[in-house]
């Protein structure tokens, strides 16, 4: 069972014409953290770090449009467009100037947002997301991004795909959370969400050109043995961003769930400026 103090109170609201699912501690505590869900997961990916981070900040976690339980809008299914959505969300949800915690698919979106609207963002905490040019990804993500035959994935059982991904998480996840992940990507939802990552070949080179211009502080948290999104992606970002640091944690791809204490501590250090 999920401990009561770790349970996210989920709500729905409409932002920029899209119905999104989110969780908000609602406290007036500063600073504010805006967390974006990984793929193929949901805001429940943060349940093990929720109570710890809530001691230090207001938390606002969101299933990005087309991911988790949020409504899909096709024109938002690209990193650059999603970055624009994040900038709009900050304003509409009255989040002030938050720190964005955007692992996995959120990495490129958060960096696009920081490039376009640095005045809205205090810092960015990313990692385990495709960033390198040329693309450097492990399986199955590499095939999801580059396979020329997209339609064959429509015929696959999305529950099998999500279960296979979740089964790689060291220590596993509670049955209730796995059930949410499965429900979020049932039917055609996983297939349609693939369209976002399949924009990487087109949009990551654009982001690469913008990286030297992003003055916003960026912390890149990566599992040291992530085979899905190799460390080369974190190194690519760190070499080009003018104000960045890499934090390696002894974990695989789903570092926020595999090593929650270390991940939460790294986030806390990033938002407080403690880089010792």
Short mmCIF file of C-alpha atoms in Angstrom, two decimals:
data_model
loop_
_atom_site.label_atom_id
_atom_site.label_comp_id
_atom_site.label_asym_id
_atom_site.label_seq_id
_atom_site.Cartn_x
_atom_site.Cartn_y
_atom_site.Cartn_z
CA UNK A 1 0.00 0.00 0.00
CA UNK A 2 1.04 3.60 -0.60
CA UNK A 3 1.71 5.36 2.69
CA UNK A 4 -0.85 8.04 3.47
CA UNK A 5 1.77 10.76 3.82
CA UNK A 6 3.11 9.92 0.35
CA UNK A 7 -0.22 9.93 -1.47
CA UNK A 8 -0.69 12.54 -4.17
CA UNK A 9 -4.04 14.28 -4.23
CA UNK A 10 -4.81 14.22 -7.95
CA UNK A 11 -6.92 16.84 -9.67
CA UNK A 12 -7.80 17.95 -13.18
CA UNK A 13 -7.82 21.41 -14.71
CA UNK A 14 -7.68 22.94 -18.16
CA UNK A 15 -4.53 24.79 -19.24
CA UNK A 16 -4.12 26.24 -22.72
CA UNK A 17 -7.25 24.37 -23.77
CA UNK A 18 -5.94 20.96 -22.60
CA UNK A 19 -7.31 18.98 -19.66
CA UNK A 20 -4.38 17.92 -17.51
CA UNK A 21 -4.00 15.80 -14.41
CA UNK A 22 -1.87 17.28 -11.66
CA UNK A 23 -1.07 17.21 -7.96
CA UNK A 24 -0.44 20.35 -5.92
CA UNK A 25 0.58 20.58 -2.28
CA UNK A 26 -1.00 24.03 -2.39
CA UNK A 27 1.18 25.43 0.36
CA UNK A 28 2.50 28.97 0.23
CA UNK A 29 5.96 27.59 0.95
CA UNK A 30 8.79 28.86 -1.25
CA UNK A 31 10.31 27.81 -3.52
CA UNK A 32 7.96 26.07 -5.94
CA UNK A 33 8.88 22.89 -7.78
CA UNK A 34 7.15 22.02 -11.07
CA UNK A 35 7.57 18.29 -11.74
CA UNK A 36 6.77 16.69 -15.11
CA UNK A 37 5.95 12.99 -15.40
CA UNK A 38 8.37 10.52 -17.01
CA UNK A 39 7.37 8.11 -19.80
CA UNK A 40 5.70 5.60 -19.77
CA UNK A 41 4.77 6.59 -16.23
CA UNK A 42 2.77 9.35 -14.57
CA UNK A 43 2.93 11.79 -11.66
CA UNK A 44 2.85 8.73 -9.40
CA UNK A 45 6.52 8.25 -10.32
CA UNK A 46 7.25 10.90 -7.68
CA UNK A 47 5.31 9.34 -4.83
CA UNK A 48 8.43 8.12 -2.97
CA UNK A 49 10.05 11.58 -3.01
CA UNK A 50 6.86 13.62 -2.55
CA UNK A 51 6.82 13.90 1.24
CA UNK A 52 10.55 14.65 1.41
CA UNK A 53 10.43 17.43 -1.18
CA UNK A 54 7.23 18.85 0.32
CA UNK A 55 9.22 19.66 3.46
CA UNK A 56 11.27 22.13 1.42
CA UNK A 57 8.95 23.52 -1.26
CA UNK A 58 5.51 23.76 -2.77
CA UNK A 59 5.12 20.91 -5.24
CA UNK A 60 3.11 20.99 -8.46
CA UNK A 61 3.39 17.77 -10.49
CA UNK A 62 1.78 17.37 -13.89
CA UNK A 63 1.17 14.68 -16.45
CA UNK A 64 2.27 16.40 -19.63
CA UNK A 65 -0.35 16.55 -22.41
CA UNK A 66 -0.48 13.16 -24.11
CA UNK A 67 1.29 11.47 -21.19
CA UNK A 68 -0.03 9.97 -17.98
CA UNK A 69 -3.73 10.75 -17.63
CA UNK A 70 -3.65 14.15 -19.32
CA UNK A 71 -5.49 14.87 -22.54
CA UNK A 72 -3.53 14.69 -25.77
CA UNK A 73 -3.27 17.55 -28.21
CA UNK A 74 -1.35 16.60 -31.31
CA UNK A 75 0.30 19.97 -31.83
CA UNK A 76 1.94 19.67 -28.38
CA UNK A 77 3.59 16.33 -29.10
CA UNK A 78 7.09 17.68 -29.64
CA UNK A 79 9.75 18.91 -27.19
CA UNK A 80 9.67 22.48 -28.46
CA UNK A 81 5.88 22.76 -28.35
CA UNK A 82 5.82 21.13 -24.92
CA UNK A 83 8.34 23.69 -23.73
CA UNK A 84 5.87 26.37 -24.77
CA UNK A 85 3.16 24.57 -22.83
CA UNK A 86 5.31 24.50 -19.70
CA UNK A 87 5.88 28.24 -19.95
CA UNK A 88 2.12 28.77 -20.28
CA UNK A 89 1.39 26.41 -17.38
CA UNK A 90 3.67 28.41 -15.08
CA UNK A 91 1.60 31.51 -15.74
CA UNK A 92 -1.88 29.94 -15.72
CA UNK A 93 -1.23 27.90 -12.55
CA UNK A 94 0.32 30.93 -10.83
CA UNK A 95 3.53 29.06 -10.00
CA UNK A 96 5.68 32.15 -9.70
CA UNK A 97 9.21 31.38 -10.86
CA UNK A 98 9.53 27.64 -10.20
CA UNK A 99 12.34 25.17 -10.39
CA UNK A 100 11.38 22.66 -13.11
CA UNK A 101 12.10 19.01 -12.36
CA UNK A 102 11.73 17.32 -15.73
CA UNK A 103 13.36 13.90 -16.06
CA UNK A 104 13.13 11.66 -19.11
CA UNK A 105 10.95 13.14 -21.90
CA UNK A 106 10.63 16.36 -19.92
CA UNK A 107 14.35 17.10 -20.32
CA UNK A 108 14.18 18.60 -23.80
CA UNK A 109 10.87 20.38 -23.14
CA UNK A 110 12.19 22.07 -19.99
CA UNK A 111 15.33 23.21 -21.79
CA UNK A 112 13.30 24.63 -24.66
CA UNK A 113 11.21 26.49 -22.05
CA UNK A 114 14.34 27.85 -20.37
CA UNK A 115 15.69 29.03 -23.71
CA UNK A 116 12.50 30.85 -24.64
CA UNK A 117 11.37 32.13 -21.22
CA UNK A 118 14.30 32.31 -18.79
CA UNK A 119 12.48 34.94 -16.75
CA UNK A 120 9.85 32.39 -15.73
CA UNK A 121 12.19 29.67 -14.44
CA UNK A 122 14.49 29.64 -11.40
CA UNK A 123 16.41 26.52 -12.41
CA UNK A 124 16.03 23.31 -14.37
CA UNK A 125 16.65 19.80 -13.06
CA UNK A 126 16.69 17.26 -15.87
CA UNK A 127 18.40 14.02 -16.92
CA UNK A 128 17.74 10.55 -18.36
CA UNK A 129 16.29 12.25 -21.43
CA UNK A 130 17.41 12.16 -25.04
CA UNK A 131 19.58 15.18 -25.83
CA UNK A 132 22.70 14.17 -27.75
CA UNK A 133 23.21 14.87 -31.45
CA UNK A 134 23.65 12.52 -33.20
CA UNK A 135 21.07 10.55 -31.21
CA UNK A 136 22.51 8.18 -28.65
CA UNK A 137 19.82 5.95 -27.16
CA UNK A 138 19.58 2.35 -26.01
CA UNK A 139 16.80 -0.09 -26.70
CA UNK A 140 13.87 -0.08 -26.78
CA UNK A 141 13.82 3.72 -26.91
CA UNK A 142 16.13 3.88 -29.91
CA UNK A 143 13.67 1.85 -31.97
CA UNK A 144 10.71 3.83 -30.70
CA UNK A 145 12.42 7.00 -31.95
CA UNK A 146 14.04 5.82 -35.18
CA UNK A 147 12.16 2.80 -36.50
CA UNK A 148 10.76 3.85 -39.90
CA UNK A 149 7.73 1.60 -39.41
CA UNK A 150 5.70 3.41 -36.77
CA UNK A 151 2.47 1.59 -37.54
CA UNK A 152 3.72 -1.76 -36.28
CA UNK A 153 3.70 -0.32 -32.77
CA UNK A 154 -0.02 0.34 -33.08
CA UNK A 155 -0.53 -3.42 -33.20
CA UNK A 156 1.46 -4.09 -30.04
CA UNK A 157 -0.15 -4.60 -26.64
CA UNK A 158 0.54 -1.35 -24.74
CA UNK A 159 0.17 -3.14 -21.40
CA UNK A 160 3.02 -5.48 -22.34
CA UNK A 161 5.21 -2.51 -23.31
CA UNK A 162 4.54 -0.64 -20.07
CA UNK A 163 4.94 -3.76 -17.93
CA UNK A 164 8.28 -4.52 -19.58
CA UNK A 165 9.50 -1.00 -18.83
CA UNK A 166 8.28 -1.06 -15.23
CA UNK A 167 9.83 -4.48 -14.66
CA UNK A 168 13.28 -2.94 -15.14
CA UNK A 169 12.85 -0.71 -12.07
CA UNK A 170 15.08 -2.07 -9.32
CA UNK A 171 12.92 -2.79 -6.30
CA UNK A 172 9.73 -2.63 -8.34
CA UNK A 173 6.75 -0.35 -7.81
CA UNK A 174 3.54 -0.83 -5.79
CA UNK A 175 0.73 -2.58 -7.62
CA UNK A 176 -1.47 0.53 -7.37
CA UNK A 177 1.11 2.64 -9.15
CA UNK A 178 1.73 0.02 -11.82
CA UNK A 179 -2.04 -0.07 -12.41
CA UNK A 180 -2.06 3.69 -12.95
CA UNK A 181 0.79 3.48 -15.45
CA UNK A 182 -1.05 0.74 -17.35
CA UNK A 183 -4.32 2.67 -17.40
CA UNK A 184 -2.61 5.84 -18.58
CA UNK A 185 -1.23 4.19 -21.73
CA UNK A 186 -4.04 1.75 -22.53
CA UNK A 187 -5.70 1.63 -25.93
CA UNK A 188 -3.89 3.88 -28.40
CA UNK A 189 -2.42 6.21 -25.77
CA UNK A 190 1.05 4.66 -25.74
CA UNK A 191 1.22 4.57 -29.52
CA UNK A 192 0.17 8.21 -29.79
CA UNK A 193 2.63 9.30 -27.08
CA UNK A 194 5.45 7.88 -29.20
CA UNK A 195 4.98 10.78 -31.60
CA UNK A 196 6.66 13.08 -29.08
CA UNK A 197 9.93 11.13 -28.94
CA UNK A 198 9.88 10.60 -32.69
CA UNK A 199 10.40 14.35 -33.08
CA UNK A 200 13.86 14.02 -31.51
CA UNK A 201 15.72 13.71 -34.85
CA UNK A 202 14.17 16.98 -35.98
CA UNK A 203 14.18 18.99 -32.75
CA UNK A 204 17.23 17.90 -30.74
CA UNK A 205 19.57 19.59 -33.25
CA UNK A 206 17.58 22.80 -32.78
CA UNK A 207 17.91 22.48 -29.01
CA UNK A 208 21.64 21.82 -29.32
CA UNK A 209 22.09 25.20 -31.00
CA UNK A 210 20.21 26.89 -28.13
CA UNK A 211 22.07 25.26 -25.24
CA UNK A 212 24.99 27.75 -25.08
CA UNK A 213 22.46 30.57 -24.70
CA UNK A 214 20.69 29.09 -21.66
CA UNK A 215 22.01 30.91 -18.59
CA UNK A 216 19.46 29.31 -16.26
CA UNK A 217 21.15 26.95 -13.75
CA UNK A 218 20.76 23.34 -14.91
CA UNK A 219 21.33 20.22 -12.81
CA UNK A 220 21.51 16.97 -14.80
CA UNK A 221 20.71 13.93 -12.64
CA UNK A 222 21.45 10.59 -14.26
CA UNK A 223 21.60 6.97 -13.23
CA UNK A 224 25.21 5.88 -13.62
CA UNK A 225 24.13 2.68 -15.39
CA UNK A 226 21.21 3.94 -17.44
CA UNK A 227 21.15 1.74 -20.55
CA UNK A 228 18.06 3.35 -22.09
CA UNK A 229 19.42 6.90 -22.19
CA UNK A 230 23.21 6.54 -21.93
CA UNK A 231 25.32 8.96 -19.94
CA UNK A 232 26.52 10.49 -23.22
CA UNK A 233 23.31 12.54 -23.23
CA UNK A 234 24.07 14.13 -19.86
CA UNK A 235 27.64 14.81 -20.98
CA UNK A 236 26.39 16.38 -24.20
CA UNK A 237 24.26 18.83 -22.22
CA UNK A 238 26.95 19.60 -19.65
CA UNK A 239 29.53 20.38 -22.33
CA UNK A 240 27.27 22.97 -23.98
CA UNK A 241 25.30 24.56 -21.15
CA UNK A 242 27.14 27.49 -19.54
CA UNK A 243 25.72 26.95 -16.03
CA UNK A 244 25.33 23.22 -15.46
CA UNK A 245 26.48 20.30 -13.35
CA UNK A 246 26.02 16.54 -13.58
CA UNK A 247 25.00 14.40 -10.62
CA UNK A 248 25.45 10.65 -11.02
CA UNK A 249 23.46 8.26 -8.84
CA UNK A 250 24.03 4.52 -8.59
CA UNK A 251 20.85 3.52 -10.41
CA UNK A 252 19.43 2.70 -13.80
CA UNK A 253 17.07 4.71 -15.98
CA UNK A 254 14.26 5.20 -13.47
CA UNK A 255 16.56 6.84 -10.93
CA UNK A 256 13.79 8.79 -9.12
CA UNK A 257 12.17 5.47 -8.15
CA UNK A 258 15.25 3.29 -7.81
CA UNK A 259 17.16 5.69 -5.55
CA UNK A 260 14.52 8.11 -4.18
CA UNK A 261 16.53 9.32 -1.18
CA UNK A 262 19.54 10.20 -3.30
CA UNK A 263 17.38 11.76 -6.00
CA UNK A 264 15.46 13.92 -3.50
CA UNK A 265 18.71 15.01 -1.86
CA UNK A 266 20.13 16.03 -5.23
CA UNK A 267 17.00 18.05 -5.98
CA UNK A 268 17.18 19.71 -2.57
CA UNK A 269 20.82 20.63 -3.14
CA UNK A 270 19.99 22.05 -6.56
CA UNK A 271 17.20 24.31 -5.35
CA UNK A 272 19.17 25.53 -2.33
CA UNK A 273 22.37 26.09 -4.29
CA UNK A 274 24.28 23.58 -2.15
CA UNK A 275 26.69 21.97 -4.62
CA UNK A 276 29.27 20.81 -2.11
#
